[in-house]
PDB file of C-alpha atoms in Angstrom:
ATOM      1  CA  MET A   1       0.000   0.000   0.000  1.00 58.00           C
ATOM      2  CA  SER A   2       1.198   3.510  -0.837  1.00 68.00           C
ATOM      3  CA  SER A   3       2.027   5.778   2.116  1.00 87.00           C
ATOM      4  CA  PHE A   4       0.619   8.819   0.333  1.00 90.00           C
ATOM      5  CA  GLN A   5      -2.469   9.894  -1.588  1.00 96.00           C
ATOM      6  CA  ILE A   6      -2.465  11.906  -4.814  1.00 98.00           C
ATOM      7  CA  ILE A   7      -5.528  14.066  -5.580  1.00 98.00           C
ATOM      8  CA  ASP A   8      -6.059  15.267  -9.144  1.00 98.00           C
ATOM      9  CA  LEU A   9      -6.718  19.020  -9.113  1.00 98.00           C
ATOM     10  CA  SER A  10      -7.344  19.474 -12.849  1.00 98.00           C
ATOM     11  CA  VAL A  11     -10.322  19.667 -15.170  1.00 97.00           C
ATOM     12  CA  PRO A  12     -10.269  17.707 -18.454  1.00 96.00           C
ATOM     13  CA  ILE A  13      -9.437  19.150 -21.853  1.00 96.00           C
ATOM     14  CA  THR A  14     -12.796  18.665 -23.527  1.00 96.00           C
ATOM     15  CA  GLU A  15     -15.251  20.419 -25.811  1.00 95.00           C
ATOM     16  CA  ARG A  16     -17.953  19.870 -23.180  1.00 95.00           C
ATOM     17  CA  VAL A  17     -16.731  22.595 -20.809  1.00 94.00           C
ATOM     18  CA  LYS A  18     -19.139  25.553 -20.947  1.00 93.00           C
ATOM     19  CA  GLU A  19     -16.773  28.460 -21.449  1.00 89.00           C
ATOM     20  CA  PRO A  20     -16.399  31.202 -24.070  1.00 88.00           C
ATOM     21  CA  LEU A  21     -13.354  29.667 -25.808  1.00 86.00           C
ATOM     22  CA  PRO A  22     -13.644  25.874 -25.514  1.00 89.00           C
ATOM     23  CA  ALA A  23     -11.072  23.436 -26.809  1.00 95.00           C
ATOM     24  CA  LYS A  24     -11.720  21.389 -29.948  1.00 97.00           C
ATOM     25  CA  VAL A  25     -10.624  17.746 -29.975  1.00 97.00           C
ATOM     26  CA  ASP A  26     -10.591  15.626 -33.153  1.00 97.00           C
ATOM     27  CA  TYR A  27     -10.237  11.898 -32.501  1.00 97.00           C
ATOM     28  CA  TYR A  28      -8.603   9.571 -35.044  1.00 97.00           C
ATOM     29  CA  LYS A  29      -9.112   5.833 -34.573  1.00 97.00           C
ATOM     30  CA  HIS A  30      -6.656   3.016 -35.194  1.00 98.00           C
ATOM     31  CA  GLU A  31      -7.861   2.383 -38.732  1.00 97.00           C
ATOM     32  CA  GLN A  32      -7.187   6.017 -39.616  1.00 97.00           C
ATOM     33  CA  GLY A  33      -3.800   5.701 -37.939  1.00 97.00           C
ATOM     34  CA  ALA A  34      -2.931   2.800 -40.239  1.00 97.00           C
ATOM     35  CA  LYS A  35      -3.724   4.949 -43.291  1.00 96.00           C
ATOM     36  CA  GLN A  36      -1.614   7.777 -41.917  1.00 95.00           C
ATOM     37  CA  ALA A  37       1.285   5.491 -41.068  1.00 96.00           C
ATOM     38  CA  ALA A  38       1.103   3.809 -44.463  1.00 97.00           C
ATOM     39  CA  GLY A  39       1.365   7.183 -46.165  1.00 96.00           C
ATOM     40  CA  LEU A  40       4.395   8.156 -44.113  1.00 96.00           C
ATOM     41  CA  LEU A  41       6.226   4.853 -44.562  1.00 96.00           C
ATOM     42  CA  ASP A  42       5.320   3.934 -48.151  1.00 96.00           C
ATOM     43  CA  LEU A  43       3.284   0.958 -46.989  1.00 97.00           C
ATOM     44  CA  LYS A  44      -0.342  -0.152 -47.311  1.00 97.00           C
ATOM     45  CA  PRO A  45      -2.794   0.057 -44.387  1.00 96.00           C
ATOM     46  CA  GLU A  46      -3.293  -3.718 -44.595  1.00 96.00           C
ATOM     47  CA  ASP A  47       0.414  -4.192 -43.860  1.00 96.00           C
ATOM     48  CA  PHE A  48      -0.459  -3.445 -40.239  1.00 96.00           C
ATOM     49  CA  PRO A  49      -2.253  -6.031 -38.045  1.00 97.00           C
ATOM     50  CA  GLU A  50      -5.975  -5.905 -38.874  1.00 97.00           C
ATOM     51  CA  SER A  51      -5.214  -2.636 -40.760  1.00 97.00           C
ATOM     52  CA  LYS A  52      -4.832  -0.863 -37.429  1.00 97.00           C
ATOM     53  CA  ALA A  53      -2.030   1.358 -36.150  1.00 97.00           C
ATOM     54  CA  TRP A  54      -1.927   4.308 -33.787  1.00 96.00           C
ATOM     55  CA  ALA A  55      -4.832   6.276 -32.380  1.00 97.00           C
ATOM     56  CA  VAL A  56      -4.193  10.028 -32.408  1.00 96.00           C
ATOM     57  CA  GLU A  57      -5.972  13.187 -31.312  1.00 97.00           C
ATOM     58  CA  THR A  58      -5.591  16.686 -32.729  1.00 97.00           C
ATOM     59  CA  VAL A  59      -6.349  19.333 -30.126  1.00 97.00           C
ATOM     60  CA  THR A  60      -7.023  22.983 -30.964  1.00 97.00           C
ATOM     61  CA  LEU A  61      -7.006  25.150 -27.865  1.00 96.00           C
ATOM     62  CA  SER A  62      -5.741  28.285 -26.178  1.00 97.00           C
ATOM     63  CA  THR A  63      -2.961  28.105 -23.606  1.00 97.00           C
ATOM     64  CA  HIS A  64      -5.712  29.221 -21.212  1.00 97.00           C
ATOM     65  CA  SER A  65      -8.003  26.279 -21.973  1.00 96.00           C
ATOM     66  CA  GLY A  66      -8.373  23.704 -19.239  1.00 96.00           C
ATOM     67  CA  THR A  67      -6.365  23.876 -16.027  1.00 98.00           C
ATOM     68  CA  HIS A  68      -3.388  26.140 -16.663  1.00 98.00           C
ATOM     69  CA  VAL A  69      -0.785  28.372 -15.040  1.00 98.00           C
ATOM     70  CA  ASP A  70      -0.745  32.050 -16.029  1.00 98.00           C
ATOM     71  CA  ALA A  71       2.690  33.618 -16.460  1.00 98.00           C
ATOM     72  CA  PRO A  72       3.459  37.288 -15.673  1.00 98.00           C
ATOM     73  CA  TRP A  73       3.491  37.990 -19.431  1.00 98.00           C
ATOM     74  CA  HIS A  74      -0.256  37.257 -19.463  1.00 98.00           C
ATOM     75  CA  TYR A  75      -1.005  40.258 -17.261  1.00 97.00           C
ATOM     76  CA  TRP A  76       1.186  42.968 -18.813  1.00 97.00           C
ATOM     77  CA  PRO A  77       4.365  43.413 -20.926  1.00 98.00           C
ATOM     78  CA  THR A  78       6.320  44.475 -17.837  1.00 98.00           C
ATOM     79  CA  SER A  79       6.302  43.443 -14.187  1.00 98.00           C
ATOM     80  CA  GLY A  80       7.954  45.573 -11.544  1.00 96.00           C
ATOM     81  CA  GLY A  81       9.592  47.666 -14.243  1.00 97.00           C
ATOM     82  CA  LYS A  82      11.232  44.692 -15.980  1.00 97.00           C
ATOM     83  CA  PRO A  83      10.119  42.664 -19.006  1.00 98.00           C
ATOM     84  CA  SER A  84       7.496  40.158 -17.866  1.00 98.00           C
ATOM     85  CA  ARG A  85       8.602  36.553 -17.905  1.00 98.00           C
ATOM     86  CA  THR A  86       6.850  33.979 -20.048  1.00 98.00           C
ATOM     87  CA  ILE A  87       5.855  30.527 -18.822  1.00 98.00           C
ATOM     88  CA  ASP A  88       9.051  28.858 -20.063  1.00 98.00           C
ATOM     89  CA  GLU A  89      11.225  31.360 -18.180  1.00 98.00           C
ATOM     90  CA  LEU A  90       9.899  30.764 -14.671  1.00 98.00           C
ATOM     91  CA  PRO A  91      11.785  28.722 -12.031  1.00 98.00           C
ATOM     92  CA  LEU A  92      10.423  25.201 -11.605  1.00 98.00           C
ATOM     93  CA  GLU A  93      10.939  25.514  -7.851  1.00 98.00           C
ATOM     94  CA  TRP A  94       7.872  27.765  -7.725  1.00 98.00           C
ATOM     95  CA  PHE A  95       5.607  24.913  -8.820  1.00 98.00           C
ATOM     96  CA  TYR A  96       6.264  22.374  -6.100  1.00 98.00           C
ATOM     97  CA  GLY A  97       5.714  23.285  -2.473  1.00 98.00           C
ATOM     98  CA  SER A  98       3.507  23.292   0.581  1.00 98.00           C
ATOM     99  CA  GLY A  99      -0.156  23.832  -0.167  1.00 98.00           C
ATOM    100  CA  VAL A 100      -2.549  26.029   1.804  1.00 98.00           C
ATOM    101  CA  LEU A 101      -6.281  25.662   1.147  1.00 98.00           C
ATOM    102  CA  PHE A 102      -8.649  28.578   1.731  1.00 98.00           C
ATOM    103  CA  ASP A 103     -12.247  27.364   1.734  1.00 98.00           C
ATOM    104  CA  PHE A 104     -14.709  29.933   0.381  1.00 98.00           C
ATOM    105  CA  HIS A 105     -17.198  27.527  -1.160  1.00 98.00           C
ATOM    106  CA  ASP A 106     -19.936  29.126   0.947  1.00 98.00           C
ATOM    107  CA  LYS A 107     -19.469  32.481  -0.816  1.00 98.00           C
ATOM    108  CA  ALA A 108     -21.851  33.354  -3.643  1.00 97.00           C
ATOM    109  CA  PRO A 109     -20.673  33.673  -7.247  1.00 96.00           C
ATOM    110  CA  GLY A 110     -19.315  37.176  -7.705  1.00 96.00           C
ATOM    111  CA  TYR A 111     -18.226  37.602  -4.094  1.00 98.00           C
ATOM    112  CA  GLU A 112     -14.848  39.372  -3.943  1.00 97.00           C
ATOM    113  CA  ILE A 113     -12.474  37.807  -1.412  1.00 98.00           C
ATOM    114  CA  THR A 114     -10.630  40.400   0.683  1.00 98.00           C
ATOM    115  CA  THR A 115      -7.394  40.452   2.635  1.00 98.00           C
ATOM    116  CA  GLU A 116      -9.419  40.322   5.842  1.00 98.00           C
ATOM    117  CA  ASP A 117     -11.169  37.179   4.581  1.00 98.00           C
ATOM    118  CA  LEU A 118      -7.792  35.521   4.053  1.00 98.00           C
ATOM    119  CA  LYS A 119      -6.470  36.623   7.444  1.00 98.00           C
ATOM    120  CA  GLN A 120      -9.603  35.314   9.165  1.00 98.00           C
ATOM    121  CA  LYS A 121      -9.220  31.923   7.498  1.00 98.00           C
ATOM    122  CA  LEU A 122      -5.562  31.759   8.554  1.00 98.00           C
ATOM    123  CA  LYS A 123      -6.591  32.556  12.123  1.00 98.00           C
ATOM    124  CA  GLU A 124      -9.144  29.723  12.013  1.00 98.00           C
ATOM    125  CA  MET A 125      -6.481  27.387  10.584  1.00 98.00           C
ATOM    126  CA  ASP A 126      -3.904  28.542  13.166  1.00 98.00           C
ATOM    127  CA  TYR A 127      -1.442  28.876  10.295  1.00 98.00           C
ATOM    128  CA  GLU A 128       0.965  31.565   9.098  1.00 98.00           C
ATOM    129  CA  LEU A 129       1.826  31.745   5.408  1.00 98.00           C
ATOM    130  CA  LYS A 130       5.414  30.979   4.422  1.00 98.00           C
ATOM    131  CA  PRO A 131       7.244  32.233   1.315  1.00 98.00           C
ATOM    132  CA  TYR A 132       6.625  29.943  -1.668  1.00 98.00           C
ATOM    133  CA  ASP A 133       3.563  28.280  -0.166  1.00 98.00           C
ATOM    134  CA  ILE A 134       1.112  27.463  -2.966  1.00 99.00           C
ATOM    135  CA  VAL A 135      -2.258  29.025  -2.148  1.00 99.00           C
ATOM    136  CA  LEU A 136      -5.459  27.319  -3.342  1.00 99.00           C
ATOM    137  CA  ILE A 137      -8.864  29.055  -3.263  1.00 98.00           C
ATOM    138  CA  ARG A 138     -11.884  26.748  -3.115  1.00 98.00           C
ATOM    139  CA  THR A 139     -15.191  28.025  -4.512  1.00 98.00           C
ATOM    140  CA  ASP A 140     -16.574  24.715  -5.884  1.00 98.00           C
ATOM    141  CA  ALA A 141     -17.208  26.348  -9.277  1.00 98.00           C
ATOM    142  CA  ASP A 142     -15.544  23.283 -10.833  1.00 98.00           C
ATOM    143  CA  LYS A 143     -18.732  21.346 -10.065  1.00 98.00           C
ATOM    144  CA  LYS A 144     -20.436  23.427 -12.775  1.00 97.00           C
ATOM    145  CA  ILE A 145     -17.940  23.070 -15.652  1.00 96.00           C
ATOM    146  CA  PHE A 146     -20.520  21.357 -17.876  1.00 96.00           C
ATOM    147  CA  GLU A 147     -23.310  23.838 -17.043  1.00 96.00           C
ATOM    148  CA  GLU A 148     -24.191  27.028 -18.890  1.00 94.00           C
ATOM    149  CA  GLY A 149     -22.719  30.039 -17.137  1.00 93.00           C
ATOM    150  CA  TYR A 150     -19.819  28.100 -15.605  1.00 95.00           C
ATOM    151  CA  PHE A 151     -17.400  30.945 -16.312  1.00 92.00           C
ATOM    152  CA  ASN A 152     -19.499  33.228 -14.098  1.00 94.00           C
ATOM    153  CA  ALA A 153     -20.006  30.736 -11.270  1.00 95.00           C
ATOM    154  CA  HIS A 154     -17.129  31.588  -8.927  1.00 97.00           C
ATOM    155  CA  ALA A 155     -16.201  33.947  -6.152  1.00 98.00           C
ATOM    156  CA  GLY A 156     -13.043  35.852  -7.051  1.00 98.00           C
ATOM    157  CA  VAL A 157     -10.044  37.406  -5.348  1.00 98.00           C
ATOM    158  CA  SER A 158      -9.611  41.167  -4.990  1.00 97.00           C
ATOM    159  CA  ALA A 159      -6.564  43.073  -6.185  1.00 97.00           C
ATOM    160  CA  GLU A 160      -5.897  44.087  -2.583  1.00 98.00           C
ATOM    161  CA  ALA A 161      -5.859  40.452  -1.422  1.00 98.00           C
ATOM    162  CA  THR A 162      -3.651  39.479  -4.357  1.00 98.00           C
ATOM    163  CA  HIS A 163      -1.147  42.186  -3.390  1.00 98.00           C
ATOM    164  CA  TRP A 164      -1.201  40.915   0.174  1.00 98.00           C
ATOM    165  CA  LEU A 165      -0.554  37.300  -0.807  1.00 98.00           C
ATOM    166  CA  ILE A 166       2.428  38.312  -2.934  1.00 98.00           C
ATOM    167  CA  ASP A 167       3.755  40.394  -0.038  1.00 98.00           C
ATOM    168  CA  GLN A 168       3.704  37.238   2.111  1.00 98.00           C
ATOM    169  CA  GLY A 169       6.094  35.617  -0.355  1.00 98.00           C
ATOM    170  CA  ILE A 170       3.486  33.711  -2.369  1.00 98.00           C
ATOM    171  CA  LYS A 171       4.522  33.215  -5.999  1.00 98.00           C
ATOM    172  CA  VAL A 172       1.828  30.752  -7.122  1.00 98.00           C
ATOM    173  CA  MET A 173      -1.860  30.995  -6.225  1.00 98.00           C
ATOM    174  CA  GLY A 174      -4.799  29.179  -7.780  1.00 98.00           C
ATOM    175  CA  ILE A 175      -8.575  28.960  -7.870  1.00 98.00           C
ATOM    176  CA  ASP A 176     -11.144  26.374  -8.974  1.00 98.00           C
ATOM    177  CA  GLY A 177     -13.087  29.003 -10.920  1.00 97.00           C
ATOM    178  CA  TRP A 178     -12.797  30.092 -14.535  1.00 96.00           C
ATOM    179  CA  GLY A 179     -10.718  33.102 -13.472  1.00 96.00           C
ATOM    180  CA  TRP A 180      -8.891  34.557 -10.476  1.00 98.00           C
ATOM    181  CA  ASP A 181     -10.818  37.857 -10.479  1.00 97.00           C
ATOM    182  CA  ILE A 182     -14.547  38.010  -9.886  1.00 96.00           C
ATOM    183  CA  PRO A 183     -16.521  37.002 -13.019  1.00 95.00           C
ATOM    184  CA  ILE A 184     -15.731  39.235 -15.979  1.00 91.00           C
ATOM    185  CA  TYR A 185     -19.363  40.146 -16.662  1.00 92.00           C
ATOM    186  CA  LEU A 186     -19.604  41.709 -13.183  1.00 93.00           C
ATOM    187  CA  GLN A 187     -16.451  43.710 -13.817  1.00 92.00           C
ATOM    188  CA  ALA A 188     -17.890  44.925 -17.129  1.00 92.00           C
ATOM    189  CA  GLU A 189     -21.251  45.878 -15.566  1.00 93.00           C
ATOM    190  CA  ASP A 190     -19.513  47.843 -12.818  1.00 91.00           C
ATOM    191  CA  TYR A 191     -17.278  49.629 -15.319  1.00 93.00           C
ATOM    192  CA  LYS A 192     -20.152  50.591 -17.613  1.00 95.00           C
ATOM    193  CA  LYS A 193     -21.985  52.187 -14.693  1.00 94.00           C
ATOM    194  CA  ASN A 194     -18.911  54.064 -13.497  1.00 92.00           C
ATOM    195  CA  PRO A 195     -15.895  53.939 -15.867  1.00 93.00           C
ATOM    196  CA  ARG A 196     -12.683  54.098 -13.816  1.00 91.00           C
ATOM    197  CA  ASP A 197      -9.362  52.373 -13.292  1.00 89.00           C
ATOM    198  CA  GLY A 198      -9.096  49.413 -10.961  1.00 88.00           C
ATOM    199  CA  VAL A 199     -12.278  47.636 -12.083  1.00 88.00           C
ATOM    200  CA  LEU A 200     -11.483  45.619 -15.184  1.00 93.00           C
ATOM    201  CA  TRP A 201      -9.198  42.654 -14.533  1.00 92.00           C
ATOM    202  CA  ALA A 202      -7.978  44.317 -11.332  1.00 95.00           C
ATOM    203  CA  ALA A 203      -6.354  41.319  -9.650  1.00 95.00           C
ATOM    204  CA  HIS A 204      -4.626  40.219 -12.859  1.00 96.00           C
ATOM    205  CA  PHE A 205      -3.220  43.716 -13.319  1.00 96.00           C
ATOM    206  CA  VAL A 206      -1.442  43.406  -9.957  1.00 97.00           C
ATOM    207  CA  GLY A 207       1.115  41.576 -12.097  1.00 97.00           C
ATOM    208  CA  GLN A 208       2.172  44.930 -13.560  1.00 97.00           C
ATOM    209  CA  GLU A 209       3.758  45.738 -10.210  1.00 97.00           C
ATOM    210  CA  LYS A 210       4.570  42.362  -8.656  1.00 98.00           C
ATOM    211  CA  GLU A 211       5.562  39.094 -10.301  1.00 98.00           C
ATOM    212  CA  TYR A 212       3.347  36.097  -9.581  1.00 98.00           C
ATOM    213  CA  CYS A 213       1.497  33.199 -11.239  1.00 98.00           C
ATOM    214  CA  GLN A 214      -2.132  32.117 -11.106  1.00 98.00           C
ATOM    215  CA  ILE A 215      -3.501  28.627 -11.590  1.00 98.00           C
ATOM    216  CA  GLU A 216      -6.989  28.815 -13.065  1.00 98.00           C
ATOM    217  CA  LYS A 217      -9.673  26.131 -13.458  1.00 98.00           C
ATOM    218  CA  LEU A 218      -8.506  23.898 -10.650  1.00 98.00           C
ATOM    219  CA  ALA A 219     -10.810  21.088  -9.507  1.00 98.00           C
ATOM    220  CA  ASN A 220     -11.519  18.762  -6.600  1.00 98.00           C
ATOM    221  CA  LEU A 221     -10.295  21.106  -3.900  1.00 98.00           C
ATOM    222  CA  ASP A 222     -13.109  19.723  -1.752  1.00 98.00           C
ATOM    223  CA  GLN A 223     -11.236  16.400  -1.692  1.00 98.00           C
ATOM    224  CA  ILE A 224      -8.208  17.834   0.123  1.00 98.00           C
ATOM    225  CA  PRO A 225      -8.789  16.706   3.729  1.00 97.00           C
ATOM    226  CA  LYS A 226      -6.927  19.472   5.578  1.00 98.00           C
ATOM    227  CA  PRO A 227      -6.135  23.163   5.052  1.00 98.00           C
ATOM    228  CA  TYR A 228      -2.350  22.708   5.146  1.00 98.00           C
ATOM    229  CA  GLY A 229       0.222  19.979   5.694  1.00 98.00           C
ATOM    230  CA  PHE A 230       0.169  18.693   2.109  1.00 98.00           C
ATOM    231  CA  LYS A 231       2.257  19.293  -0.999  1.00 98.00           C
ATOM    232  CA  VAL A 232       1.192  20.671  -4.369  1.00 98.00           C
ATOM    233  CA  ALA A 233       2.866  19.950  -7.706  1.00 98.00           C
ATOM    234  CA  CYS A 234       1.649  22.141 -10.576  1.00 98.00           C
ATOM    235  CA  PHE A 235       4.374  22.202 -13.239  1.00 98.00           C
ATOM    236  CA  PRO A 236       3.265  24.065 -16.394  1.00 98.00           C
ATOM    237  CA  VAL A 237       3.900  22.746 -19.892  1.00 98.00           C
ATOM    238  CA  LYS A 238       6.892  24.500 -21.468  1.00 98.00           C
ATOM    239  CA  VAL A 239       5.286  26.507 -24.282  1.00 98.00           C
ATOM    240  CA  GLU A 240       7.944  28.780 -25.732  1.00 98.00           C
ATOM    241  CA  LYS A 241       7.370  32.515 -25.047  1.00 98.00           C
ATOM    242  CA  ALA A 242       3.780  31.834 -23.960  1.00 98.00           C
ATOM    243  CA  SER A 243       1.502  33.640 -21.521  1.00 98.00           C
ATOM    244  CA  ALA A 244       0.438  30.359 -19.899  1.00 98.00           C
ATOM    245  CA  GLY A 245       1.026  26.631 -19.880  1.00 98.00           C
ATOM    246  CA  TRP A 246      -1.373  23.738 -19.323  1.00 98.00           C
ATOM    247  CA  ALA A 247      -0.879  21.841 -16.089  1.00 98.00           C
ATOM    248  CA  ARG A 248      -2.003  18.709 -14.229  1.00 98.00           C
ATOM    249  CA  PRO A 249      -1.813  19.943 -10.649  1.00 98.00           C
ATOM    250  CA  VAL A 250      -2.000  17.424  -7.850  1.00 98.00           C
ATOM    251  CA  ALA A 251      -2.186  17.547  -4.072  1.00 98.00           C
ATOM    252  CA  ILE A 252       0.050  15.023  -2.352  1.00 98.00           C
ATOM    253  CA  ILE A 253      -1.168  13.909   1.060  1.00 97.00           C
ATOM    254  CA  GLU A 254       1.323  11.975   3.204  1.00 91.00           C
TER     255      GLU A 254
END
């Protein structure tokens, strides 16, 4: 028996997710693989056993489809006065560390999580954040990924709280909603009523001043049995010069 448990914290890459820019997956069966292989190798499909070879999928998607890690380049061309780093330029050490789970699944979609909310949760946990902890925000929006309106189904994190987390030494923070900020339609409604800075994409734009990464579209945070005392691995795929990389985050429970 294994002495540890691994919890999958990712959503699938699938066309079924109800979001504005879904992935497209084309599936090619073994018979089609034999035709493809035959063409590449100057053979006939029937040269392969039962005229079958490889199964292959062609996936068309954004680097922000599915569970992914946002790089500083996603937020703005510069961060802290320096050129923003892309996903392939970030230190791998950021993406493996102690996890801290903040449970806000009782908050309504559109609720904006504040610094005081985070401090109160830490007080309840009897825990103090450490530099390079990986912060996870649970809203349970992942339970609605196949429902209309999924991308508006989460509580979000305020710019103020994002600043505060970075100031505690946090480099990677993630949420099980479609985005880290409150839902974009709420931002847009607020801005239309009263156009001003600090409304649209406010938490993301913190990256202009301070370097950090977000994990978006996490899942299964409700399966993590304790608020801290576990590890998180969330290594992003190395897409050259990209604003994000897909990931298969996991929680590791000893």
